[in-house]
Tab-separated table of C-alpha atoms and ligand atoms in Angstrom:
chain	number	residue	atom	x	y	z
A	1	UNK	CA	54.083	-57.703	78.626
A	2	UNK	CA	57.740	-58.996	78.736
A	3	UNK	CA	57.842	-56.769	82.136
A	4	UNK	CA	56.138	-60.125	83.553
A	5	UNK	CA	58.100	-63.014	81.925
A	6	UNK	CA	59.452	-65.634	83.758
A	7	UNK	CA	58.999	-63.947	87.231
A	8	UNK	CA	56.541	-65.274	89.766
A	9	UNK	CA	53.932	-61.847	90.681
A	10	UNK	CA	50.953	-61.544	92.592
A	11	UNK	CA	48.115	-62.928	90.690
A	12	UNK	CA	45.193	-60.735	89.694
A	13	UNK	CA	42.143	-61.242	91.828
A	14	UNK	CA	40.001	-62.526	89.396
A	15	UNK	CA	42.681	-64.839	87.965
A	16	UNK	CA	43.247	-66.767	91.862
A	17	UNK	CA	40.474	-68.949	91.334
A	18	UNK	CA	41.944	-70.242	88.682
A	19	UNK	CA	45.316	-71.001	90.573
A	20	UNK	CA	44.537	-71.910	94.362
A	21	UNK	CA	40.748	-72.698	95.169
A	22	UNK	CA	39.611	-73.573	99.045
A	23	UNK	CA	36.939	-76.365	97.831
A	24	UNK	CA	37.004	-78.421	101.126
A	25	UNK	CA	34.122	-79.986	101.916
A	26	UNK	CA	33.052	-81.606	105.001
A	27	UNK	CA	32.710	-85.228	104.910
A	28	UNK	CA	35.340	-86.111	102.227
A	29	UNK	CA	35.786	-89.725	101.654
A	30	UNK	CA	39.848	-90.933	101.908
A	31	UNK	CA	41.409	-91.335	98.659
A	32	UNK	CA	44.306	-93.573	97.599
A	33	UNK	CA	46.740	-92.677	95.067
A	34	UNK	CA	46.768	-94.567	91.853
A	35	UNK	CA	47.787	-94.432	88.434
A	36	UNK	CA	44.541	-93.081	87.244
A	37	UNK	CA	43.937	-89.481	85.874
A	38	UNK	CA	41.278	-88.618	87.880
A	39	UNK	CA	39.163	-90.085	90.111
A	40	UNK	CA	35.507	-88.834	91.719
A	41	UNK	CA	34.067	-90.332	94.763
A	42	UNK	CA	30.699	-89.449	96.153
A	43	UNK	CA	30.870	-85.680	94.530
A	44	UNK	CA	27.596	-84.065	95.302
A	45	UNK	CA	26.677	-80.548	94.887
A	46	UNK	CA	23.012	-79.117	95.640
A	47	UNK	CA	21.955	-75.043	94.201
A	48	UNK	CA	18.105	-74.772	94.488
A	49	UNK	CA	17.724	-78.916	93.983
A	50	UNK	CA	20.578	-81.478	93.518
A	51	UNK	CA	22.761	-80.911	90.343
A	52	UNK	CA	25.139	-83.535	91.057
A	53	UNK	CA	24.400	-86.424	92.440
A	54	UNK	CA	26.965	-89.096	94.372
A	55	UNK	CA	28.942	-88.832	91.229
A	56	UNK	CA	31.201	-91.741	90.827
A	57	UNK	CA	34.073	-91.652	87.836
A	58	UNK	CA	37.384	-92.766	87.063
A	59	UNK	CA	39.205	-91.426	83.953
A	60	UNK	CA	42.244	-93.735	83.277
A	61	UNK	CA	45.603	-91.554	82.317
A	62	UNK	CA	45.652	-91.520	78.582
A	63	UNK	CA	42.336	-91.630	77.924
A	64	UNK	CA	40.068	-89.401	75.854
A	65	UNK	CA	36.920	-89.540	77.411
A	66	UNK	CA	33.425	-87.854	76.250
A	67	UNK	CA	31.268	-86.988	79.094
A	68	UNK	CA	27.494	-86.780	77.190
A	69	UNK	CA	24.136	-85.386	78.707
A	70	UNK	CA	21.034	-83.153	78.588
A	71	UNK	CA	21.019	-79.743	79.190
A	72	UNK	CA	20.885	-79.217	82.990
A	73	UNK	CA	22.101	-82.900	83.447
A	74	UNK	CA	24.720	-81.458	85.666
A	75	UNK	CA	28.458	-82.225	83.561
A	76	UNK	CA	29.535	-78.266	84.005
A	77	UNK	CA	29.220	-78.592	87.540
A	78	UNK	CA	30.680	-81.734	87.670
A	79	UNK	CA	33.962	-80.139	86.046
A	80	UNK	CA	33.953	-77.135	87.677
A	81	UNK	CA	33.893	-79.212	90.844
A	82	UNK	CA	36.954	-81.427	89.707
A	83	UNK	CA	38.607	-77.738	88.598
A	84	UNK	CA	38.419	-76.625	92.006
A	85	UNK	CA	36.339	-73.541	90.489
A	86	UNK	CA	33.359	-75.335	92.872
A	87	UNK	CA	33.059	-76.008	96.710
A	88	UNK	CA	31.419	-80.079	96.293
A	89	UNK	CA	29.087	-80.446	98.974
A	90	UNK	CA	30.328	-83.697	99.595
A	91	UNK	CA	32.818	-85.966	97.633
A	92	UNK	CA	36.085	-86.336	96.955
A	93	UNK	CA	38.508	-85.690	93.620
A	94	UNK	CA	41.817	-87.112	93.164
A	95	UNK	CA	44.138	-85.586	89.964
A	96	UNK	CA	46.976	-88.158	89.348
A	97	UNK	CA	46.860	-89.189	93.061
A	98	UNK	CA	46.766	-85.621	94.395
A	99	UNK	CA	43.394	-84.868	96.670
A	100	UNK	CA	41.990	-82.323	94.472
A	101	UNK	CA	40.194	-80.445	97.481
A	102	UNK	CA	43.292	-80.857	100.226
A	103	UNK	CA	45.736	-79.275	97.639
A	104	UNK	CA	43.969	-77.494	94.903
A	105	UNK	CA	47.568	-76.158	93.938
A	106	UNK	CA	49.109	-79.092	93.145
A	107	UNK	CA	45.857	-80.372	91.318
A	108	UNK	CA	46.109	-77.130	89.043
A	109	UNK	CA	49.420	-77.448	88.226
A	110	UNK	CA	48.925	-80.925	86.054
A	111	UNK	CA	45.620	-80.146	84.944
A	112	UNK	CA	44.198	-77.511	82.339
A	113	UNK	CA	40.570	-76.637	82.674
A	114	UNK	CA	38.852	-74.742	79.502
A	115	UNK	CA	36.103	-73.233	79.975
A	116	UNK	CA	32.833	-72.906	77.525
A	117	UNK	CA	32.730	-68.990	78.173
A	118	UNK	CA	36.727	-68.337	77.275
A	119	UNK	CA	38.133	-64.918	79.483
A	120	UNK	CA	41.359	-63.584	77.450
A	121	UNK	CA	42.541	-60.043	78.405
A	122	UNK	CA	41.080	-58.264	75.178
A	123	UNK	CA	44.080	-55.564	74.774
A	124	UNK	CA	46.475	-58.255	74.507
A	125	UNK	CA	47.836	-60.306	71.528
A	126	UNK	CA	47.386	-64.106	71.764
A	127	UNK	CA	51.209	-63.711	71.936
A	128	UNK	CA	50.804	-61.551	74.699
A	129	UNK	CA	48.208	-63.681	76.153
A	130	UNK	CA	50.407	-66.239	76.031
A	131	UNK	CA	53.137	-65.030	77.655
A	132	UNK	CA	51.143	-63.882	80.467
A	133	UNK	CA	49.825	-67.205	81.365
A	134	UNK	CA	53.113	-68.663	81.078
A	135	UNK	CA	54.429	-65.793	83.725
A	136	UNK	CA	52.041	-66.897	85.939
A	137	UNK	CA	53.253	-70.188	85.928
A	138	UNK	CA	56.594	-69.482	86.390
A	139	UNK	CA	57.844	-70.440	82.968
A	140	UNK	CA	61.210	-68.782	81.417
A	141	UNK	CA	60.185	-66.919	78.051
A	142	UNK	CA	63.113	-68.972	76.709
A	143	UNK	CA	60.631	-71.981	77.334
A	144	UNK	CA	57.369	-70.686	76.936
A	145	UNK	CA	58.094	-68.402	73.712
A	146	UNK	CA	58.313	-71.885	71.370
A	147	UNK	CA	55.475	-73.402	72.978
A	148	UNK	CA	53.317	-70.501	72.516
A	149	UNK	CA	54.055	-70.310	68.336
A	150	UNK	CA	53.401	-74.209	68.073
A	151	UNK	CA	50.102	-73.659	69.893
A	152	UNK	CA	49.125	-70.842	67.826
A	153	UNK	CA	50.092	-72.166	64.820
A	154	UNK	CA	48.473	-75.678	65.570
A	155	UNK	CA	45.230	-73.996	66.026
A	156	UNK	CA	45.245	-71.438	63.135
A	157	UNK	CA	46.018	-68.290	65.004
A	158	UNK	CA	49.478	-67.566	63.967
A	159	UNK	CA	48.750	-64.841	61.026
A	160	UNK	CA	46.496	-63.420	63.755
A	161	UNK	CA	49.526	-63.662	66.676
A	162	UNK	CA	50.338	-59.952	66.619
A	163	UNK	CA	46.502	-58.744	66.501
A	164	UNK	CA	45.060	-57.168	69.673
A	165	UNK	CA	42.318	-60.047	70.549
A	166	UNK	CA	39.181	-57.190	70.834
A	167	UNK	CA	39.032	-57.772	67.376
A	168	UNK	CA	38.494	-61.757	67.158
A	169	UNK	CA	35.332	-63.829	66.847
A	170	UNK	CA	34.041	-66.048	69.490
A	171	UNK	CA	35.367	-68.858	67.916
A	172	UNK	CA	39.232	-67.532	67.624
A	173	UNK	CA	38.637	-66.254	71.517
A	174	UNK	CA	38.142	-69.772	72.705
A	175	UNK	CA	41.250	-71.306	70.307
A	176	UNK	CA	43.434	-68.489	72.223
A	177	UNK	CA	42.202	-69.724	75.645
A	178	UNK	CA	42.612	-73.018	74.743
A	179	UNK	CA	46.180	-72.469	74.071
A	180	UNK	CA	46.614	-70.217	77.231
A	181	UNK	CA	45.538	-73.302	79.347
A	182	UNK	CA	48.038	-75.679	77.519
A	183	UNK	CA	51.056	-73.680	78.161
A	184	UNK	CA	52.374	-74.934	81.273
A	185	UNK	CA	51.801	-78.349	79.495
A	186	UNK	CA	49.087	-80.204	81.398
A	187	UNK	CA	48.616	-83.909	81.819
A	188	UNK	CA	45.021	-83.531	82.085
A	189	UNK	CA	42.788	-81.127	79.915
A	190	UNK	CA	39.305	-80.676	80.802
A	191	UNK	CA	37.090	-78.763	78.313
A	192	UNK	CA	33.264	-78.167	78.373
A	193	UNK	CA	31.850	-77.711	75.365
A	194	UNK	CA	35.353	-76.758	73.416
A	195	UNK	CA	33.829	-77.061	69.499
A	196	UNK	CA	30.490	-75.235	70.053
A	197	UNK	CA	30.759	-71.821	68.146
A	198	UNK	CA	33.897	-73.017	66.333
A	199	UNK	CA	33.629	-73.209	62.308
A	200	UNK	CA	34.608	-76.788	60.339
A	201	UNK	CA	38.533	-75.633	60.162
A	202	UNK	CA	39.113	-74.084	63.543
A	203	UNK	CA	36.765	-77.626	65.192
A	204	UNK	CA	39.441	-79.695	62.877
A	205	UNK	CA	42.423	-77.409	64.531
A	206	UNK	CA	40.911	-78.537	68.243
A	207	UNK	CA	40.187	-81.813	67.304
A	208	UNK	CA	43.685	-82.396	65.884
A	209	UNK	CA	45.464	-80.537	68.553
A	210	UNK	CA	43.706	-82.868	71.340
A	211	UNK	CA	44.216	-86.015	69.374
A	212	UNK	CA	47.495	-84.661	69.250
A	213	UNK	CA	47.789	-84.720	73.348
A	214	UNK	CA	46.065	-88.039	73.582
A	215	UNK	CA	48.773	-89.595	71.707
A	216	UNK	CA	51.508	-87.384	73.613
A	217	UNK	CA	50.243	-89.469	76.383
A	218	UNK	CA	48.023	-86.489	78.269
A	219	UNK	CA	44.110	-87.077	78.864
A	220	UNK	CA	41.558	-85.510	77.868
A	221	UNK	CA	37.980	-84.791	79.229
A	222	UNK	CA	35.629	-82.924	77.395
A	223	UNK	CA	31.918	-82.623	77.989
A	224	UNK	CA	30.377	-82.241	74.099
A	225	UNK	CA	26.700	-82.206	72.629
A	226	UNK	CA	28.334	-82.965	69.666
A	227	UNK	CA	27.572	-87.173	69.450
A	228	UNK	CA	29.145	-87.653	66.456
A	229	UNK	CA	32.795	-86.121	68.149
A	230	UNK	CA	32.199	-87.998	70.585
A	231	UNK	CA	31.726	-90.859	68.889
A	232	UNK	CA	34.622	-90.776	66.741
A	233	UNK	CA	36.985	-89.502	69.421
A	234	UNK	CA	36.502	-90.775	72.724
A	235	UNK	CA	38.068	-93.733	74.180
A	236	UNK	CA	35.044	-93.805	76.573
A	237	UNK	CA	31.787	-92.371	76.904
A	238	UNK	CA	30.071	-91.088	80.179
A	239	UNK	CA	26.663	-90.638	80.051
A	240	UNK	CA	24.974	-88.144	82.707
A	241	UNK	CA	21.829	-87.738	83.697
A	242	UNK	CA	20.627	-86.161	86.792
A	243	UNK	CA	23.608	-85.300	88.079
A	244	UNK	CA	24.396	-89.504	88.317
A	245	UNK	CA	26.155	-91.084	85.472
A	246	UNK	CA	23.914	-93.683	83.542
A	247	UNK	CA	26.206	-95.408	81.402
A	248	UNK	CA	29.555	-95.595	80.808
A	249	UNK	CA	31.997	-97.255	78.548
A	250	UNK	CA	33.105	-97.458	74.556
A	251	UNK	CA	30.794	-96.958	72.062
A	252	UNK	CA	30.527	-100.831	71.650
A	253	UNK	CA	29.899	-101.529	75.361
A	254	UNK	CA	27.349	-99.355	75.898
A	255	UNK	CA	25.659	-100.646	72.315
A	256	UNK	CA	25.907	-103.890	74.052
A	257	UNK	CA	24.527	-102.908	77.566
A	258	UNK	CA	21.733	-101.626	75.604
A	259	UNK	CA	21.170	-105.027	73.634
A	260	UNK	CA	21.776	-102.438	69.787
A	261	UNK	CA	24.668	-103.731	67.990
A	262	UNK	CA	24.588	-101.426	65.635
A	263	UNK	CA	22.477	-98.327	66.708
A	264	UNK	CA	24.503	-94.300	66.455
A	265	UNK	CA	25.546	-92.829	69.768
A	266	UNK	CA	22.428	-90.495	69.301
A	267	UNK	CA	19.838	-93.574	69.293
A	268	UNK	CA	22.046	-94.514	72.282
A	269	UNK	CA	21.783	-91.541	74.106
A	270	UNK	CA	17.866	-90.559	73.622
A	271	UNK	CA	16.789	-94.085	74.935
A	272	UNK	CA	19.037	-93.864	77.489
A	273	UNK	CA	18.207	-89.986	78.498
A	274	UNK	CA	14.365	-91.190	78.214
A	275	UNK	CA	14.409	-94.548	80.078
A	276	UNK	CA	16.184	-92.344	82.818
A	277	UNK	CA	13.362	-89.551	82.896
A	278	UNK	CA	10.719	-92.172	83.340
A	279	UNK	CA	12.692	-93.646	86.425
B	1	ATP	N1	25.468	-71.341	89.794
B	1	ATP	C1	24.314	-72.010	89.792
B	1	ATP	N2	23.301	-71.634	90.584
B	1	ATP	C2	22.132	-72.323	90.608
B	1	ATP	N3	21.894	-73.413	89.865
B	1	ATP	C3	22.884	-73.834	89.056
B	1	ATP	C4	24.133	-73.160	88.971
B	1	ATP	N4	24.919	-73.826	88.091
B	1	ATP	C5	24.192	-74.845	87.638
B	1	ATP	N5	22.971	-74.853	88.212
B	1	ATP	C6	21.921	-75.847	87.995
B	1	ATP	O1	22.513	-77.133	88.157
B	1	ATP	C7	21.983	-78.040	87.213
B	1	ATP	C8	23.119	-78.628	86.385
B	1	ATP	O2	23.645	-77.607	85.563
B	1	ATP	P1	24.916	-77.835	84.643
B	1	ATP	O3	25.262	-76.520	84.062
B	1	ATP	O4	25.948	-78.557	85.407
B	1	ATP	O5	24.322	-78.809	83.539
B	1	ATP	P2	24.952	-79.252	82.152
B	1	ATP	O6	24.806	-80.723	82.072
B	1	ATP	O7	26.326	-78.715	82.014
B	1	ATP	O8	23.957	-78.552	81.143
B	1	ATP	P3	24.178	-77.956	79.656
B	1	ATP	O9	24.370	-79.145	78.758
B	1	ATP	O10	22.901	-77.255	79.384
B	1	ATP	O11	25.364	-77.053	79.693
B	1	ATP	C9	20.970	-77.265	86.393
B	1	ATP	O12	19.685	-77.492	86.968
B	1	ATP	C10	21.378	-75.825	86.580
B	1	ATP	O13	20.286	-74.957	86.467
């Protein structure tokens, strides 16, 4: 692997998506720069029947912020959108001021984007791994090499850091893509459905290494079925339905929009999710 460290290469076919997309719809709305993380105007995406819906949403930077929702309520394709791993039909997305669709680049290079179904090259170490994705970024092993043990170690993996990853569970796949997407140190991380799979020590690892960020000033976006996560560690919570988001805010707002002062995030979400069906 070291044959590839800290020298710019061509990128592997199936890796360019994940480095320069060409979502440009027609139609996108102007967007001004601000000092939010990320910002979603109008986004609208249609497969057999509308998935996303004139999504409006505004992540502030520094935020941790829960997006919630029923299966098929349309918060993968929202992120994939915002990823630039989907053409919107119509919208726009702004990343730190950057238009998202005009310069997917740029967007990629401050944001980290984990997916639920983690791709690792299996005949590599998480080392390895590592190092790759930090070559493709352009990052000097001199720079990359530290980063890579602290993320390994952070999330369990480091008596495994020598190990081919053919060999690893589900769960230790997605920690080693997690770390590959943090490498190049992103100011936005966007997960869908990072804890599902994982076992109580390696979700504590996650949870602890995305606290971590939070605090280290990044933000983090993380779709989660998970309530009670989202609960305890979200700044905000989005709630989606039908590809439009139904309420939004912290866990005390939206008890208060909903006239409960003291009802779970679960309560919260089923009356919400049912008052929204019957609409
Ligand atoms: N590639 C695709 N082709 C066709 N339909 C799709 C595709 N991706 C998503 N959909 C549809 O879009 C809608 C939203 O799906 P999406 O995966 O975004 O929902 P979700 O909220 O992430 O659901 P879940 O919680 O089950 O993961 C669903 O009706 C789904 O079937």
């Amino acid at each position: 692997m070291t044959e590839f460290v800290g020298r710019r290469f061509t990128v592997p076919k199936h890796l360019q998506v994940m480095v320069a997309g060409d979502a440009k719809p027609d139609g996108v709305a102007v967007m001004k720069p601000d000092n939010s993380a990320l910002e979603v105007r109008g986004l609208t995406k249609r497969f057999d029947r509308l998935a996303v819906d004139g999504l409006d949403l505004t992540i502030h930077a520094g935020e941790f912020y829960a997006l919630v929702g029923p299966n098929g309520a349309g918060k993968t394709t929202t992120l994939r959108m915002v990823a630039g791993l989907l053409r919107p039909d119509a919208g726009a997305v702004s990343i730190f001021g950057i238009d998202a669709l005009d310069d997917p680049v740029a967007a990629k290079q401050v944001m980290a984007w984990v997916s639920d179904e983690p791709m690792i090259y299996d005949k590599l170490t998480p080392l390895e791994y590592l190092e790759f994705v930090a070559g493709l970024w352009g990052i000097a092993p001199t720079v990359s090499e530290p980063v890579a043990q602290e993320l390994l170690s952070s999330l369990g993996l480091e008596a495994h850091r020598h190990e081919r990853c053919e060999g690893f569970s589900k769960g230790m796949r997605q920690k080693v893509a997690l770390a590959g997407a943090l490498v190049h140190d992103p100011r936005l991380i966007i997960l869908d459905e990072p804890l599902t799979g994982l076992d109580a020590v390696s979700a504590r690892h996650v949870k602890g290494l995305l606290s971590e960020r939070v605090r280290a000033g990044c933000t983090v976006i993380m779709t989660t079925h998970i309530l009670e996560v989202a609960e305890r560690m979200a700044d905000r919570i989005g709630v989606i339905a039908s590809g439009r988001l139904v309420a939004e805010g912290t866990l005390t707002e939206l008890r208060q929009q909903n006239g409960h002062a003291d009802t779970s995030l679960e309560d919260l979400f089923i009356a919400l999710v049912t008052l929204q069906a019957a609409a």
